[in-house]
Amino acid sequence: MSIFSRLRSKLFKLSNHLMDQQERCKKCNIKCGLIKVSPDVLRSLEDGFQKLSGSNSTSLLKKYLTKQVFDELKQKKTSFGSTLLDCIQSGLVNHDSGVGIYAPDPEAYVVFASLFNSIIQDYHGGFGPEDKHPKLDWGDISNLEDLDPNGEHIISTRVRCGRSIEGYPFNPCLTEDNYMEIEEQMIKIFRTMEGELEGEYKDLTTMSKEEQNQLIDDHFLFKEGDRFLKAANACRFWPKGRGIYMNHNKTFLVWVNEEDHLRIISMQPGGDMASVYKRMIEGVYYLEQNIKFARSPRFGFLTFCPTNLGTTIRASVHIKIPKLSSDNNKLDSIAQRYHLQVRGTRGEHTESEDGIFDISNKRRLGLTEADAIREMQDGILEILRVEQSLP
Ligand code: ADP
Ligand code: CIR
């Protein structure tokens, strides 16, 4: 690490400490007064806000960015220099966003709390402004079952979590050097992985387009050019510092520097949730022995998108449910009741192909890892029960 990075990391730790002491806002307000938001940014904010307000967007951003909240936040800055525009530009550009907001750096969750808190409370099913995320608890894996022992409906199961590396802000504030440093640190750790987790790191800069597309088609690799991330300023210097670690069986993967610094993923064909979850936990344990992850007392593990805070867990199945899929209302009502999210076959913002859906737990904050997995398991079992009961 360069002297500059070390200094930045120290400052970052200090600011986190202040946040924990709840002194952050006072200190920050003094700073904000000194470094004004530029007229260009203010103009873009006013223009974007007006267009969003006049649109028929159903995003959480539109729902909670009232004129009062907008006026309260438009002049604020974090000590990284992030403004309200850095948080909401994705939702201002993409009116079809479901959420529409990202935190450019960890302080943004505090400085822009009057907006983030409402969106977080809505998305994560009632996590209030005073609530604190519980301690990590992976739970008892023996409580998990094969969700589809006869192999009739579930094509594959995947569990992922996101991790940020302590000392670094999120995508919009990362320098090119930061991206390269994070990648280099991770490559060193990947080289030491053994047993089932042993594998190979492939960086995007040296990967052929054919290989990249094949890995995307096979659901292993993140897609390129996500317009929601691009508009959030999360794709700078692409493809530098980006890549994927895969074990030899392609059942354990780590995405480097896509939406989050790290996405740690376990997946395999079929519905054996216990094996998939156990492998992800083993991977997380190994990595955290070698690198420190950023965790806040209120929000748990910190992530770029507020929908991923807390456990950061998304446990999903690719599932074929031909009867239920022809009755959208019924599927939606089960999803709502069991706090599930239904996505298309190629992930978020994609359509279902061949009647295959990606169904996962929706909330990740304010409940334990064990609860998140149990919530998903209960919901999928109910979906299968209803599917099998339909004529
Ligand atoms: P994330 O899970 O990281 O939020 P996406 O929704 O973009 O991101 O999904 C990333 C990739 O993971 C996509 O290719 C998607 O199809 C794949 N995926 C998600 N769940 C499963 C699953 N259960 N089986 C196979 N692939 C999956
Ligand atoms: C959106 O707002 O639609 C994108 N920025 C993605 C939000 C994250 N998705 C989710 O529901 N977990």
XYZ file of C-alpha atoms and ligand atoms in Angstrom:
430
model
C 0.000 0.000 0.000
C 1.332 3.486 -0.873
C 1.765 6.156 1.832
C -1.205 8.003 0.317
C -3.433 4.925 0.565
C -2.324 4.295 4.145
C -3.118 7.888 5.083
C -6.491 7.676 3.371
C -7.201 4.411 5.152
C -6.341 6.028 8.536
C -8.624 8.996 7.790
C -11.359 6.629 6.727
C -11.053 4.638 9.969
C -11.171 7.871 11.951
C -14.304 9.015 10.134
C -15.918 5.619 10.771
C -15.037 5.997 14.424
C -16.686 9.392 14.512
C -19.748 7.966 12.808
C -19.920 5.315 15.540
C -19.745 8.004 18.214
C -22.588 9.811 16.414
C -20.392 12.897 16.172
C -19.996 12.535 12.461
C -22.773 14.920 11.472
C -21.530 17.832 13.553
C -18.016 17.493 12.193
C -19.269 16.936 8.702
C -21.553 19.938 8.743
C -18.569 22.163 9.464
C -16.745 20.639 6.516
C -19.789 20.835 4.268
C -20.075 24.533 4.948
C -16.527 25.037 3.750
C -16.693 22.975 0.579
C -19.823 24.074 -1.281
C -21.741 21.933 -3.758
C -20.915 23.352 -7.203
C -23.543 25.280 -9.224
C -23.335 22.611 -11.979
C -24.205 19.850 -9.533
C -27.038 21.915 -8.066
C -28.424 22.575 -11.560
C -28.314 18.846 -12.417
C -30.003 18.041 -9.128
C -32.817 20.577 -9.618
C -33.353 19.485 -13.217
C -33.267 15.763 -12.365
C -35.581 16.212 -9.385
C -38.123 18.101 -11.474
C -38.123 15.421 -14.191
C -38.396 12.571 -11.680
C -41.252 14.307 -9.842
C -43.163 14.698 -13.117
C -42.542 11.092 -14.203
C -44.559 7.964 -13.492
C -41.523 6.231 -11.980
C -42.373 3.679 -9.279
C -38.881 3.771 -7.747
C -38.352 4.044 -4.004
C -36.308 7.152 -4.807
C -39.306 8.904 -6.252
C -41.484 7.764 -3.345
C -39.204 9.194 -0.647
C -37.425 12.145 -2.298
C -39.974 14.741 -1.265
C -39.317 18.437 -1.877
C -38.578 18.825 1.831
C -35.991 16.009 1.865
C -34.494 17.259 -1.416
C -34.046 20.806 -0.066
C -32.578 19.507 3.184
C -29.946 17.382 1.403
C -29.038 19.160 -1.829
C -26.245 21.280 -0.286
C -24.655 18.457 1.716
C -21.384 16.651 1.095
C -19.528 13.782 2.729
C -15.849 14.174 3.573
C -15.114 12.192 0.395
C -16.837 15.048 -1.484
C -19.903 12.964 -2.400
C -23.106 14.930 -3.006
C -26.782 14.016 -3.214
C -26.290 13.798 -6.988
C -23.677 11.053 -6.523
C -26.256 9.091 -4.516
C -29.286 9.486 -6.784
C -28.002 10.023 -10.327
C -28.785 6.401 -11.261
C -32.441 6.840 -10.312
C -32.631 10.300 -11.923
C -31.419 8.893 -15.242
C -33.228 5.536 -15.030
C -36.862 6.203 -14.117
C -37.515 2.454 -14.352
C -35.251 1.816 -11.339
C -36.772 -0.242 -8.563
C -34.734 1.604 -5.955
C -32.667 4.329 -7.658
C -30.035 5.161 -5.038
C -26.496 4.053 -4.134
C -24.069 5.186 -1.423
C -20.922 6.541 -3.100
C -19.067 6.126 0.191
C -19.986 4.740 3.632
C -20.543 8.217 5.114
C -23.337 8.862 2.619
C -25.614 6.567 4.661
C -25.258 9.063 7.547
C -25.031 12.444 5.775
C -28.033 11.629 3.539
C -29.807 9.591 6.231
C -33.195 11.286 5.846
C -33.453 9.784 2.365
C -31.557 6.504 2.838
C -33.391 5.626 6.075
C -36.850 5.739 4.471
C -35.758 3.692 1.457
C -33.978 1.165 3.684
C -37.022 0.863 5.954
C -39.302 0.239 2.974
C -37.020 -2.242 1.154
C -35.944 -4.264 4.189
C -39.429 -4.645 5.649
C -39.454 -2.182 8.522
C -35.805 -1.645 9.576
C -36.358 1.678 11.379
C -34.008 4.660 11.743
C -33.027 3.607 15.289
C -32.700 -0.117 14.555
C -29.416 -1.993 14.655
C -28.509 -4.991 12.553
C -28.022 -8.167 14.655
C -24.712 -9.953 15.144
C -23.559 -12.369 12.479
C -25.205 -15.779 12.850
C -24.879 -18.341 10.081
C -27.261 -20.668 11.948
C -27.419 -24.443 12.016
C -26.863 -25.876 8.557
C -28.488 -29.164 9.547
C -31.845 -27.305 9.537
C -31.577 -26.854 5.775
C -33.025 -29.290 3.313
C -32.785 -30.208 -0.324
C -35.569 -27.970 -1.634
C -36.349 -30.256 -4.577
C -35.095 -33.783 -3.829
C -36.745 -35.248 -6.946
C -35.069 -32.687 -9.195
C -38.363 -31.673 -10.822
C -38.335 -27.882 -10.491
C -35.068 -26.432 -9.237
C -32.395 -26.115 -11.864
C -29.753 -24.580 -9.625
C -29.211 -22.949 -6.249
C -26.948 -19.986 -5.537
C -26.085 -18.044 -2.397
C -24.040 -14.868 -2.543
C -22.920 -12.211 -0.149
C -21.212 -8.876 -0.730
C -18.207 -7.555 1.171
C -16.416 -4.204 1.187
C -12.794 -4.006 2.205
C -12.165 -1.737 5.164
C -10.290 1.429 4.264
C -11.783 1.904 0.802
C -14.874 3.866 -0.272
C -17.287 2.466 -2.878
C -17.048 2.513 -6.681
C -17.674 6.214 -7.463
C -14.864 7.290 -5.111
C -12.302 4.584 -5.963
C -9.217 5.708 -7.874
C -7.664 3.604 -10.615
C -4.885 2.741 -8.146
C -7.470 1.652 -5.547
C -9.033 -0.763 -8.050
C -5.640 -2.242 -8.880
C -4.609 -2.478 -5.197
C -7.802 -4.298 -4.234
C -7.376 -6.716 -7.119
C -3.693 -7.339 -6.280
C -4.496 -8.016 -2.620
C -7.210 -10.462 -3.619
C -5.030 -12.296 -6.159
C -2.461 -12.942 -3.407
C -5.169 -14.423 -1.175
C -6.753 -16.473 -3.981
C -3.368 -18.113 -4.678
C -3.414 -19.606 -1.178
C -6.887 -21.164 -1.376
C -6.884 -24.945 -1.051
C -9.112 -28.034 -1.230
C -12.549 -27.545 -2.750
C -12.011 -23.768 -2.905
C -8.761 -23.949 -4.909
C -8.996 -22.364 -8.325
C -7.919 -19.621 -10.673
C -8.416 -15.853 -10.933
C -9.228 -14.403 -14.352
C -9.020 -10.684 -14.848
C -11.316 -9.024 -17.345
C -8.530 -7.155 -19.132
C -6.932 -10.373 -20.418
C -10.111 -12.416 -20.907
C -11.323 -12.905 -24.495
C -14.808 -11.601 -25.351
C -15.884 -15.181 -26.199
C -14.836 -16.473 -22.792
C -16.450 -13.514 -21.052
C -19.749 -14.031 -22.880
C -19.707 -17.765 -22.203
C -19.171 -17.171 -18.472
C -22.034 -14.645 -18.466
C -24.331 -17.049 -20.360
C -23.477 -19.800 -17.872
C -24.492 -17.437 -15.011
C -21.023 -17.387 -13.455
C -19.861 -13.878 -14.385
C -21.422 -10.446 -13.909
C -22.801 -8.793 -17.017
C -21.094 -5.823 -18.609
C -22.563 -2.361 -19.155
C -25.308 -2.380 -16.505
C -26.934 1.029 -17.135
C -27.975 1.419 -13.477
C -24.380 0.978 -12.288
C -22.970 3.073 -15.134
C -25.215 6.010 -14.288
C -24.120 5.664 -10.654
C -20.506 6.192 -11.765
C -19.640 2.645 -10.752
C -17.928 1.507 -13.965
C -14.980 3.917 -14.175
C -11.704 2.449 -15.512
C -13.613 -0.693 -16.600
C -12.331 -3.416 -17.138
C -9.307 -2.531 -15.016
C -9.244 -4.155 -11.584
C -12.272 -6.324 -12.411
C -12.291 -10.105 -12.557
C -13.557 -13.423 -11.266
C -12.060 -16.167 -9.124
C -13.451 -19.636 -9.824
C -12.687 -22.915 -8.081
C -12.051 -25.861 -10.392
C -15.688 -27.087 -10.221
C -17.082 -23.571 -10.771
C -19.102 -23.948 -7.581
C -17.267 -21.249 -5.633
C -16.754 -17.826 -7.217
C -15.603 -14.387 -6.143
C -16.384 -11.309 -8.242
C -13.812 -8.561 -7.791
C -14.739 -4.877 -8.075
C -18.069 -5.170 -9.853
C -20.889 -3.553 -7.841
C -19.116 -4.254 -4.539
C -15.430 -4.797 -3.839
C -16.255 -8.489 -3.445
C -19.201 -10.734 -4.187
C -18.643 -14.189 -2.690
C -20.763 -16.810 -4.418
C -21.518 -20.505 -4.079
C -23.705 -22.293 -6.624
C -24.441 -25.719 -8.033
C -27.104 -27.580 -10.019
C -30.168 -28.823 -8.082
C -31.739 -27.736 -4.819
C -29.189 -28.786 -2.179
C -29.223 -25.555 -0.190
C -27.161 -26.960 2.715
C -24.130 -27.774 0.513
C -24.304 -24.457 -1.336
C -24.617 -22.377 1.842
C -21.884 -24.336 3.682
C -19.425 -23.753 0.836
C -20.109 -20.021 0.798
C -19.543 -19.792 4.561
C -16.232 -21.669 4.223
C -15.134 -19.238 1.523
C -16.100 -16.198 3.599
C -14.266 -17.594 6.654
C -11.117 -18.128 4.630
C -11.159 -14.673 3.072
C -11.827 -12.862 6.348
C -8.756 -14.466 7.896
C -6.751 -12.610 5.287
C -8.506 -9.283 4.767
C -10.674 -7.000 6.923
C -14.267 -6.413 5.845
C -16.109 -3.151 6.573
C -18.956 -3.530 9.058
C -21.044 -0.850 10.757
C -22.803 -1.248 14.123
C -26.102 -0.120 12.580
C -25.972 -1.506 9.045
C -23.918 -4.711 9.409
C -21.722 -5.383 6.390
C -21.486 -2.261 4.253
C -22.357 -2.322 0.565
C -22.709 0.147 -2.302
C -26.445 -0.470 -2.757
C -28.690 -0.046 0.318
C -30.662 -3.156 -0.706
C -27.651 -5.303 0.102
C -26.742 -3.978 3.571
C -26.691 -6.187 6.651
C -26.262 -9.846 5.876
C -25.771 -8.974 2.173
C -27.173 -12.456 1.501
C -29.129 -13.258 -1.632
C -30.074 -16.930 -1.702
C -31.745 -17.854 -4.970
C -33.008 -20.730 -7.024
C -33.488 -20.959 -10.749
C -36.877 -22.585 -10.745
C -39.346 -23.906 -13.329
C -42.939 -23.378 -12.204
C -45.045 -23.567 -15.391
C -48.438 -23.499 -13.619
C -47.721 -20.615 -11.238
C -45.904 -18.649 -13.906
C -49.125 -18.381 -15.881
C -50.793 -16.749 -12.854
C -48.682 -13.678 -12.088
C -50.996 -12.437 -9.341
C -50.727 -15.675 -7.401
C -46.924 -15.792 -7.733
C -46.636 -12.139 -6.686
C -48.856 -12.622 -3.676
C -46.788 -15.593 -2.421
C -43.607 -13.610 -3.083
C -44.923 -10.694 -1.056
C -46.140 -12.836 1.810
C -42.803 -14.656 2.098
C -40.586 -11.589 1.417
C -39.264 -13.035 -1.827
C -38.044 -11.250 -4.939
C -38.720 -12.632 -8.421
C -36.115 -11.849 -11.104
C -35.647 -12.951 -14.713
C -33.368 -15.811 -15.790
C -30.303 -13.646 -16.386
C -30.621 -11.734 -13.137
C -31.956 -8.382 -12.154
C -33.789 -6.343 -14.820
C -34.007 -9.333 -17.199
C -36.981 -11.395 -18.395
C -37.836 -14.996 -17.614
C -36.620 -17.393 -20.347
C -38.243 -20.831 -20.901
C -40.444 -20.242 -17.839
C -37.384 -20.131 -15.548
C -37.408 -17.591 -12.704
C -34.721 -16.482 -10.280
C -36.431 -16.341 -6.886
C -34.589 -15.164 -3.774
C -34.990 -13.618 -0.330
C -35.616 -9.881 -0.615
C -34.597 -8.519 2.771
C -31.041 -8.727 4.001
C -30.893 -6.151 6.812
C -32.250 -6.437 10.355
C -32.291 -10.221 10.385
C -29.514 -12.794 10.767
C -27.918 -14.801 7.984
C -29.753 -17.863 9.320
C -33.082 -15.964 9.181
C -32.459 -14.773 5.616
C -31.780 -18.315 4.421
C -34.750 -19.713 6.372
C -37.021 -17.028 4.913
C -35.975 -17.992 1.396
C -36.327 -21.733 2.103
C -39.841 -21.324 3.576
C -40.928 -19.238 0.587
C -39.565 -21.626 -2.034
C -41.166 -24.624 -0.287
C -44.513 -22.786 -0.328
C -44.121 -21.953 -4.035
C -43.444 -25.622 -4.783
C -46.413 -26.705 -2.632
C -48.759 -24.367 -4.529
C -47.294 -25.324 -7.927
C -47.876 -29.021 -7.177
C -51.411 -28.389 -5.948
C -52.518 -26.619 -9.144
C -54.497 -28.641 -11.726
P -26.669 -10.673 -7.794
O -27.173 -11.985 -7.392
O -25.198 -10.615 -7.597
O -27.442 -9.580 -7.153
P -27.788 -10.749 -10.556
O -29.235 -10.720 -10.224
O -27.314 -9.817 -11.612
O -26.825 -10.400 -9.346
O -27.391 -12.230 -10.942
C -26.095 -12.538 -11.311
C -26.022 -13.819 -12.088
O -26.331 -14.916 -11.226
C -27.003 -13.901 -13.236
O -26.391 -14.514 -14.347
C -28.086 -14.813 -12.701
O -28.780 -15.524 -13.692
C -27.253 -15.764 -11.869
N -28.021 -16.498 -10.886
C -28.733 -16.015 -9.857
N -29.319 -17.005 -9.172
C -28.973 -18.153 -9.783
C -29.256 -19.534 -9.557
N -30.003 -19.931 -8.524
N -28.718 -20.425 -10.401
C -27.938 -20.050 -11.432
N -27.624 -18.777 -11.693
C -28.132 -17.835 -10.878
C -32.584 -0.327 -9.312
O -32.841 0.613 -8.584
O -33.441 -0.958 -9.926
C -31.124 -0.750 -9.441
N -30.314 0.312 -8.973
C -30.842 -2.025 -8.652
C -31.316 -2.007 -7.236
C -30.943 -3.264 -6.443
N -31.895 -4.259 -6.617
C -32.593 -4.932 -5.701
O -33.805 -4.920 -5.745
N -31.944 -5.641 -4.809
